[in-house]
Short mmCIF file of N, CA and C and ligand atoms in Angstrom, two decimals:
data_model
loop_
_atom_site.label_atom_id
_atom_site.label_comp_id
_atom_site.label_asym_id
_atom_site.label_seq_id
_atom_site.Cartn_x
_atom_site.Cartn_y
_atom_site.Cartn_z
N MET A 15 0.96 -1.35 0.21
CA MET A 15 0.07 -0.12 -0.01
C MET A 15 0.85 1.23 -0.06
N ALA A 16 0.51 1.96 -0.83
CA ALA A 16 1.31 3.38 -0.87
C ALA A 16 1.12 4.21 0.70
N LEU A 17 2.21 4.64 0.78
CA LEU A 17 2.20 5.43 2.05
C LEU A 17 1.39 6.72 2.48
N TYR A 18 1.22 7.50 1.02
CA TYR A 18 0.20 8.30 1.15
C TYR A 18 -0.75 8.34 0.30
N SER A 19 -1.91 8.70 0.60
CA SER A 19 -3.23 8.50 -0.15
C SER A 19 -3.03 9.46 -1.77
N GLU A 20 -3.66 9.39 -2.62
CA GLU A 20 -3.70 10.12 -4.01
C GLU A 20 -3.96 11.58 -3.44
N LYS A 21 -5.13 11.57 -2.87
CA LYS A 21 -5.37 12.97 -2.02
C LYS A 21 -4.23 13.80 -1.62
N VAL A 22 -3.49 13.08 -0.58
CA VAL A 22 -2.26 13.82 -0.14
C VAL A 22 -1.42 14.06 -1.16
N MET A 23 -1.27 13.39 -2.17
CA MET A 23 -0.21 13.49 -3.10
C MET A 23 -0.49 14.66 -4.08
N ASP A 24 -1.77 14.86 -4.40
CA ASP A 24 -2.39 15.95 -5.13
C ASP A 24 -2.43 16.94 -4.32
N HIS A 25 -2.65 17.43 -3.06
CA HIS A 25 -2.81 18.69 -2.47
C HIS A 25 -1.52 18.89 -2.12
N PHE A 26 -0.59 17.85 -1.86
CA PHE A 26 0.94 18.55 -1.69
C PHE A 26 1.49 18.89 -3.28
N ARG A 27 1.26 18.52 -4.29
CA ARG A 27 2.12 18.76 -5.70
C ARG A 27 1.29 20.21 -6.20
N ASN A 28 -0.17 20.33 -6.01
CA ASN A 28 -0.96 21.57 -6.22
C ASN A 28 -1.74 21.93 -5.19
N PRO A 29 -1.21 22.28 -3.95
CA PRO A 29 -1.73 22.79 -3.15
C PRO A 29 -2.48 24.03 -3.30
N ARG A 30 -4.01 24.11 -2.95
CA ARG A 30 -5.21 25.00 -3.23
C ARG A 30 -4.76 26.04 -2.24
N ASN A 31 -5.02 27.54 -2.71
CA ASN A 31 -5.18 28.89 -1.71
C ASN A 31 -3.95 28.81 -0.92
N VAL A 32 -2.67 28.82 -1.84
CA VAL A 32 -1.24 29.30 -1.23
C VAL A 32 -1.29 30.67 -1.28
N GLY A 33 -0.62 31.87 -0.47
CA GLY A 33 -0.46 32.70 -0.30
C GLY A 33 -0.74 33.33 0.63
N VAL A 34 -1.06 34.86 0.46
CA VAL A 34 -0.81 36.09 1.66
C VAL A 34 -2.23 36.77 1.41
N ILE A 35 -3.29 36.99 2.38
CA ILE A 35 -3.96 38.15 2.14
C ILE A 35 -3.81 39.37 2.95
N GLU A 36 -3.54 40.40 1.98
CA GLU A 36 -3.13 41.37 2.53
C GLU A 36 -3.94 42.41 3.60
N ASP A 37 -5.11 42.32 3.42
CA ASP A 37 -5.96 42.90 4.49
C ASP A 37 -6.78 42.03 5.16
N ALA A 38 -6.00 40.77 5.57
CA ALA A 38 -6.48 39.62 6.24
C ALA A 38 -7.58 40.20 7.56
N SER A 39 -8.42 39.72 7.74
CA SER A 39 -9.48 39.87 9.12
C SER A 39 -8.64 39.16 10.17
N GLY A 40 -8.02 38.16 9.89
CA GLY A 40 -7.23 37.38 10.88
C GLY A 40 -6.07 36.35 10.85
N ILE A 41 -5.02 36.65 11.38
CA ILE A 41 -3.90 35.74 10.82
C ILE A 41 -3.28 35.14 11.89
N GLY A 42 -3.03 33.51 11.65
CA GLY A 42 -2.69 32.67 12.55
C GLY A 42 -1.53 32.21 12.18
N GLU A 43 -0.46 32.04 13.35
CA GLU A 43 0.61 31.50 12.63
C GLU A 43 1.28 30.26 14.06
N VAL A 44 1.41 29.29 13.63
CA VAL A 44 1.73 28.17 14.36
C VAL A 44 2.95 27.45 14.05
N GLY A 45 3.80 26.57 14.98
CA GLY A 45 4.66 25.83 14.76
C GLY A 45 4.83 24.33 15.55
N ASN A 46 5.80 23.43 15.29
CA ASN A 46 5.62 22.51 15.95
C ASN A 46 7.30 22.40 16.14
N ALA A 47 7.46 22.70 17.62
CA ALA A 47 8.90 22.56 18.05
C ALA A 47 9.68 21.75 17.58
N LYS A 48 9.22 20.14 17.82
CA LYS A 48 10.07 19.17 17.19
C LYS A 48 10.45 18.88 16.07
N CYS A 49 9.35 19.26 14.89
CA CYS A 49 10.19 19.11 13.65
C CYS A 49 10.45 20.52 12.97
N GLY A 50 9.95 21.61 13.69
CA GLY A 50 10.32 22.84 13.11
C GLY A 50 9.47 23.61 12.20
N ASP A 51 8.33 22.81 11.73
CA ASP A 51 7.63 23.13 10.77
C ASP A 51 6.66 24.22 11.01
N ILE A 52 6.42 25.22 10.23
CA ILE A 52 5.59 26.54 10.57
C ILE A 52 4.45 26.53 9.52
N MET A 53 3.28 27.11 10.22
CA MET A 53 1.93 26.97 8.96
C MET A 53 1.63 28.69 9.56
N LYS A 54 0.98 29.48 8.60
CA LYS A 54 0.46 30.71 8.74
C LYS A 54 -0.99 30.61 7.87
N MET A 55 -1.82 31.14 8.40
CA MET A 55 -3.09 31.23 7.99
C MET A 55 -3.49 32.63 7.85
N TYR A 56 -4.31 32.95 6.85
CA TYR A 56 -4.91 34.16 6.55
C TYR A 56 -6.35 34.18 6.40
N LEU A 57 -7.20 34.82 7.21
CA LEU A 57 -8.50 34.96 6.57
C LEU A 57 -9.24 36.05 6.40
N LYS A 58 -10.10 36.01 5.40
CA LYS A 58 -10.92 37.15 5.03
C LYS A 58 -12.62 36.94 5.61
N ILE A 59 -12.81 37.49 6.58
CA ILE A 59 -14.07 37.38 7.13
C ILE A 59 -14.96 38.49 6.92
N GLU A 60 -16.13 38.04 6.36
CA GLU A 60 -17.29 39.13 6.34
C GLU A 60 -18.61 38.76 6.67
N ASP A 61 -19.40 39.41 7.56
CA ASP A 61 -20.67 38.82 8.00
C ASP A 61 -20.66 37.37 8.30
N ASP A 62 -19.40 37.24 9.27
CA ASP A 62 -19.11 35.88 10.04
C ASP A 62 -19.21 34.71 8.63
N ILE A 63 -18.64 35.01 7.66
CA ILE A 63 -18.39 33.95 6.77
C ILE A 63 -16.98 34.11 6.44
N ILE A 64 -16.16 32.83 5.96
CA ILE A 64 -14.96 33.00 5.84
C ILE A 64 -15.02 33.10 4.20
N GLN A 65 -14.74 34.17 3.71
CA GLN A 65 -14.92 34.53 2.17
C GLN A 65 -13.55 34.05 1.48
N ASP A 66 -12.67 34.16 2.23
CA ASP A 66 -11.21 33.72 1.40
C ASP A 66 -10.13 33.50 2.75
N VAL A 67 -9.42 32.45 2.12
CA VAL A 67 -8.37 31.81 3.18
C VAL A 67 -7.19 31.48 2.35
N LYS A 68 -5.97 31.90 2.90
CA LYS A 68 -4.77 31.67 2.37
C LYS A 68 -3.75 31.02 3.21
N PHE A 69 -2.86 30.14 2.70
CA PHE A 69 -1.77 29.60 3.66
C PHE A 69 -0.65 30.01 3.13
N GLU A 70 0.41 29.93 4.20
CA GLU A 70 1.93 29.63 3.91
C GLU A 70 2.28 28.51 4.76
N THR A 71 3.10 27.46 4.15
CA THR A 71 3.38 26.33 5.00
C THR A 71 4.96 26.34 4.45
N PHE A 72 5.83 26.22 5.83
CA PHE A 72 7.17 26.18 5.63
C PHE A 72 7.32 24.90 6.13
N GLY A 73 6.85 23.65 5.35
CA GLY A 73 7.04 22.42 6.24
C GLY A 73 6.95 20.97 5.32
N CYS A 74 6.52 19.90 5.95
CA CYS A 74 6.34 18.60 5.33
C CYS A 74 5.39 18.41 4.17
N GLY A 75 5.51 17.55 3.58
CA GLY A 75 4.36 17.32 2.57
C GLY A 75 2.94 17.14 3.04
N SER A 76 2.88 16.54 4.05
CA SER A 76 1.79 16.37 4.82
C SER A 76 1.27 17.66 5.45
N ALA A 77 2.20 18.37 5.81
CA ALA A 77 1.80 19.73 6.52
C ALA A 77 1.27 20.66 5.29
N ILE A 78 1.85 20.45 4.25
CA ILE A 78 1.23 21.38 3.00
C ILE A 78 -0.13 20.79 2.70
N ALA A 79 -0.13 19.40 2.60
CA ALA A 79 -1.56 18.73 2.16
C ALA A 79 -2.45 19.09 3.04
N SER A 80 -2.37 19.21 4.19
CA SER A 80 -3.09 19.31 5.38
C SER A 80 -3.71 20.75 5.30
N SER A 81 -2.87 21.89 5.11
CA SER A 81 -2.99 23.19 5.06
C SER A 81 -3.86 23.28 3.99
N SER A 82 -3.53 22.93 2.90
CA SER A 82 -4.34 23.01 1.65
C SER A 82 -5.73 22.60 1.85
N MET A 83 -6.05 21.17 2.27
CA MET A 83 -7.18 20.67 2.42
C MET A 83 -8.09 21.10 3.58
N ALA A 84 -7.23 21.80 4.59
CA ALA A 84 -8.12 22.69 5.50
C ALA A 84 -8.77 23.86 4.87
N THR A 85 -7.81 24.72 4.30
CA THR A 85 -8.43 26.04 3.91
C THR A 85 -9.80 25.61 2.60
N GLU A 86 -9.79 24.45 2.03
CA GLU A 86 -10.92 24.12 1.05
C GLU A 86 -12.19 23.77 2.08
N LEU A 87 -12.05 23.16 3.33
CA LEU A 87 -13.18 22.73 4.06
C LEU A 87 -13.71 23.98 4.78
N ILE A 88 -13.01 25.23 4.80
CA ILE A 88 -13.45 26.00 5.63
C ILE A 88 -13.94 27.37 4.64
N LYS A 89 -13.48 27.07 3.44
CA LYS A 89 -13.88 28.31 2.59
C LYS A 89 -15.43 28.45 2.50
N GLY A 90 -15.76 29.80 2.58
CA GLY A 90 -17.29 29.51 2.31
C GLY A 90 -18.20 29.30 3.60
N GLN A 91 -17.54 28.83 4.71
CA GLN A 91 -18.34 28.43 5.61
C GLN A 91 -18.31 29.51 7.08
N PRO A 92 -19.35 29.41 7.50
CA PRO A 92 -19.68 30.32 8.67
C PRO A 92 -18.44 30.35 9.56
N VAL A 93 -18.03 31.20 10.55
CA VAL A 93 -17.09 31.18 11.53
C VAL A 93 -17.06 29.91 12.61
N SER A 94 -18.38 29.94 12.79
CA SER A 94 -18.91 28.92 13.84
C SER A 94 -18.56 27.37 13.26
N GLU A 95 -18.58 27.14 12.08
CA GLU A 95 -18.41 26.03 11.72
C GLU A 95 -16.74 25.50 11.59
N ALA A 96 -16.10 26.89 10.94
CA ALA A 96 -14.74 26.58 10.84
C ALA A 96 -14.03 26.40 12.48
N MET A 97 -14.57 26.81 13.26
CA MET A 97 -14.08 26.93 14.74
C MET A 97 -14.44 25.36 15.03
N LYS A 98 -14.83 24.63 14.40
CA LYS A 98 -15.06 22.98 14.70
C LYS A 98 -14.39 22.50 14.15
N LEU A 99 -13.60 22.54 13.07
CA LEU A 99 -12.83 21.99 12.48
C LEU A 99 -11.74 20.98 12.85
N THR A 100 -11.53 19.94 12.90
CA THR A 100 -10.79 19.00 13.74
C THR A 100 -9.40 18.52 12.59
N ASN A 101 -8.36 18.23 13.39
CA ASN A 101 -7.50 17.51 12.54
C ASN A 101 -7.88 16.30 11.97
N GLN A 102 -8.80 15.63 12.77
CA GLN A 102 -9.36 14.23 12.14
C GLN A 102 -9.98 14.55 11.12
N ALA A 103 -10.76 15.38 11.06
CA ALA A 103 -11.41 15.88 9.69
C ALA A 103 -10.57 16.06 8.92
N VAL A 104 -9.53 17.06 8.80
CA VAL A 104 -8.84 17.49 7.76
C VAL A 104 -8.05 16.05 7.03
N ALA A 105 -7.37 15.00 8.19
CA ALA A 105 -6.92 13.50 7.81
C ALA A 105 -7.83 13.06 6.93
N GLU A 106 -9.28 12.73 7.61
CA GLU A 106 -9.79 12.08 6.80
C GLU A 106 -10.37 12.52 5.52
N ALA A 107 -10.68 13.96 5.13
CA ALA A 107 -10.81 14.55 4.06
C ALA A 107 -9.56 14.01 3.26
N LEU A 108 -8.53 13.99 3.85
CA LEU A 108 -7.13 13.75 2.66
C LEU A 108 -7.19 12.08 2.60
N ASP A 109 -7.96 11.28 3.01
CA ASP A 109 -8.21 10.01 2.91
C ASP A 109 -7.05 9.29 3.69
N GLY A 110 -6.62 10.00 4.90
CA GLY A 110 -6.18 9.33 5.83
C GLY A 110 -4.43 9.89 5.64
N LEU A 111 -3.71 9.97 7.03
CA LEU A 111 -2.25 10.25 7.11
C LEU A 111 -1.75 9.27 7.78
N PRO A 112 -0.53 8.78 7.70
CA PRO A 112 0.26 7.79 8.46
C PRO A 112 0.45 8.20 9.95
N ASP A 113 0.01 7.44 10.95
CA ASP A 113 -0.15 7.81 12.22
C ASP A 113 1.13 8.75 12.49
N TYR A 114 2.21 8.56 12.39
CA TYR A 114 3.26 9.57 12.75
C TYR A 114 3.34 10.62 11.80
N LYS A 115 2.19 10.92 11.10
CA LYS A 115 2.18 12.29 10.38
C LYS A 115 1.00 12.98 10.83
N MET A 116 0.17 12.61 11.65
CA MET A 116 -0.92 13.02 12.21
C MET A 116 -0.71 14.56 12.65
N HIS A 117 0.35 14.62 13.63
CA HIS A 117 0.85 15.95 13.77
C HIS A 117 0.77 17.17 12.94
N CYS A 118 1.06 16.69 11.79
CA CYS A 118 0.94 17.65 10.51
C CYS A 118 -0.42 18.21 10.54
N SER A 119 -1.45 17.41 10.30
CA SER A 119 -2.80 18.04 10.55
C SER A 119 -3.24 18.72 11.68
N VAL A 120 -2.68 18.74 12.88
CA VAL A 120 -2.89 19.29 13.89
C VAL A 120 -2.55 20.76 13.74
N LEU A 121 -1.56 20.98 13.29
CA LEU A 121 -1.09 22.23 12.73
C LEU A 121 -2.22 23.01 11.92
N ALA A 122 -2.95 22.37 11.38
CA ALA A 122 -3.80 22.98 10.27
C ALA A 122 -5.06 23.26 11.16
N GLU A 123 -5.36 22.34 12.23
CA GLU A 123 -6.35 22.96 13.12
C GLU A 123 -6.01 24.26 13.78
N GLU A 124 -4.57 23.92 14.40
CA GLU A 124 -4.37 25.17 15.14
C GLU A 124 -4.41 26.41 14.55
N ALA A 125 -3.65 26.64 13.32
CA ALA A 125 -3.33 27.90 12.79
C ALA A 125 -4.81 28.05 12.46
N ILE A 126 -5.75 27.49 11.97
CA ILE A 126 -6.99 27.85 11.60
C ILE A 126 -7.71 28.77 13.03
N ARG A 127 -7.77 27.75 14.15
CA ARG A 127 -8.35 28.62 15.62
C ARG A 127 -7.43 29.75 15.96
N SER A 128 -6.06 29.55 15.67
CA SER A 128 -5.55 30.92 15.91
C SER A 128 -5.71 32.22 14.96
N ALA A 129 -5.90 31.98 13.78
CA ALA A 129 -6.42 32.89 13.11
C ALA A 129 -7.88 33.53 13.41
N LEU A 130 -8.80 32.65 13.95
CA LEU A 130 -10.03 32.90 14.17
C LEU A 130 -10.00 33.76 15.40
N GLU A 131 -9.33 33.26 16.29
CA GLU A 131 -8.61 33.89 17.93
C GLU A 131 -8.30 35.66 17.26
N ASP A 132 -7.56 35.78 16.48
CA ASP A 132 -7.01 36.99 15.86
C ASP A 132 -8.14 37.92 15.60
N TRP A 133 -9.02 37.02 14.79
CA TRP A 133 -10.15 37.93 14.15
C TRP A 133 -10.87 38.28 15.34
N ARG A 134 -11.16 37.68 16.12
CA ARG A 134 -12.08 37.80 17.27
C ARG A 134 -11.73 38.99 18.15
N LYS A 135 -10.37 38.89 18.43
CA LYS A 135 -9.69 39.98 19.34
C LYS A 135 -9.84 41.40 18.49
N LYS A 136 -9.40 41.50 17.05
CA LYS A 136 -9.38 42.44 16.37
C LYS A 136 -10.89 42.91 16.51
N THR A 137 -11.86 42.32 16.10
CA THR A 137 -13.32 42.82 15.67
C THR A 137 -13.62 43.22 17.34
N GLN A 138 -13.27 42.58 18.66
CA GLN A 138 -13.90 43.34 19.62
C GLN A 138 -13.10 44.26 19.86
N ALA A 139 -12.00 44.71 19.44
CA ALA A 139 -11.34 45.71 19.79
C ALA A 139 -11.98 46.99 19.12
N ASP A 140 -12.41 46.68 17.91
CA ASP A 140 -13.00 47.50 16.98
C ASP A 140 -14.15 48.14 17.47
N SER A 141 -14.85 47.13 18.55
CA SER A 141 -16.11 47.63 19.21
C SER A 141 -16.21 48.36 20.13
N LEU A 142 -14.85 48.47 20.68
CA LEU A 142 -14.70 49.14 21.86
C LEU A 142 -15.03 50.62 21.68
N PRO A 143 -15.45 51.48 22.58
CA PRO A 143 -15.79 52.63 22.45
C PRO A 143 -14.49 53.65 22.43
FE1 FES B 2 6.25 18.40 10.99
FE2 FES B 2 5.06 17.57 9.26
S1 FES B 2 7.00 16.66 9.95
S2 FES B 2 4.29 19.10 10.27
#
């Protein structure tokens, strides 16, 4: 059996939503201290909907595939749904990851959550008198 599913290879070779959103509503950056990989997520949120999402990942193939799939899963979704995205859902959507690569999908979950927290902080700050 191949180590990586076709979907993992596809998202690794042709990652969706790579890049930067200049006027992002929220930005999240996370890393894994053990492997040194870093993931950065940019969200554009309007009316509580994820209108756009982009990422930059300096990391392994599984981290790139996980970020790419995660952006596809939350694009166009309400914030409340994006908040619920788990690394298991990302890995399942990729038709699985090897056990020792599951932590790569955790980065995607954490990066999205961190970007959502950033957005929440900014919107709360804006609404202060
Ligand atoms: Fe660290 Fe994949 S090996 S994110």
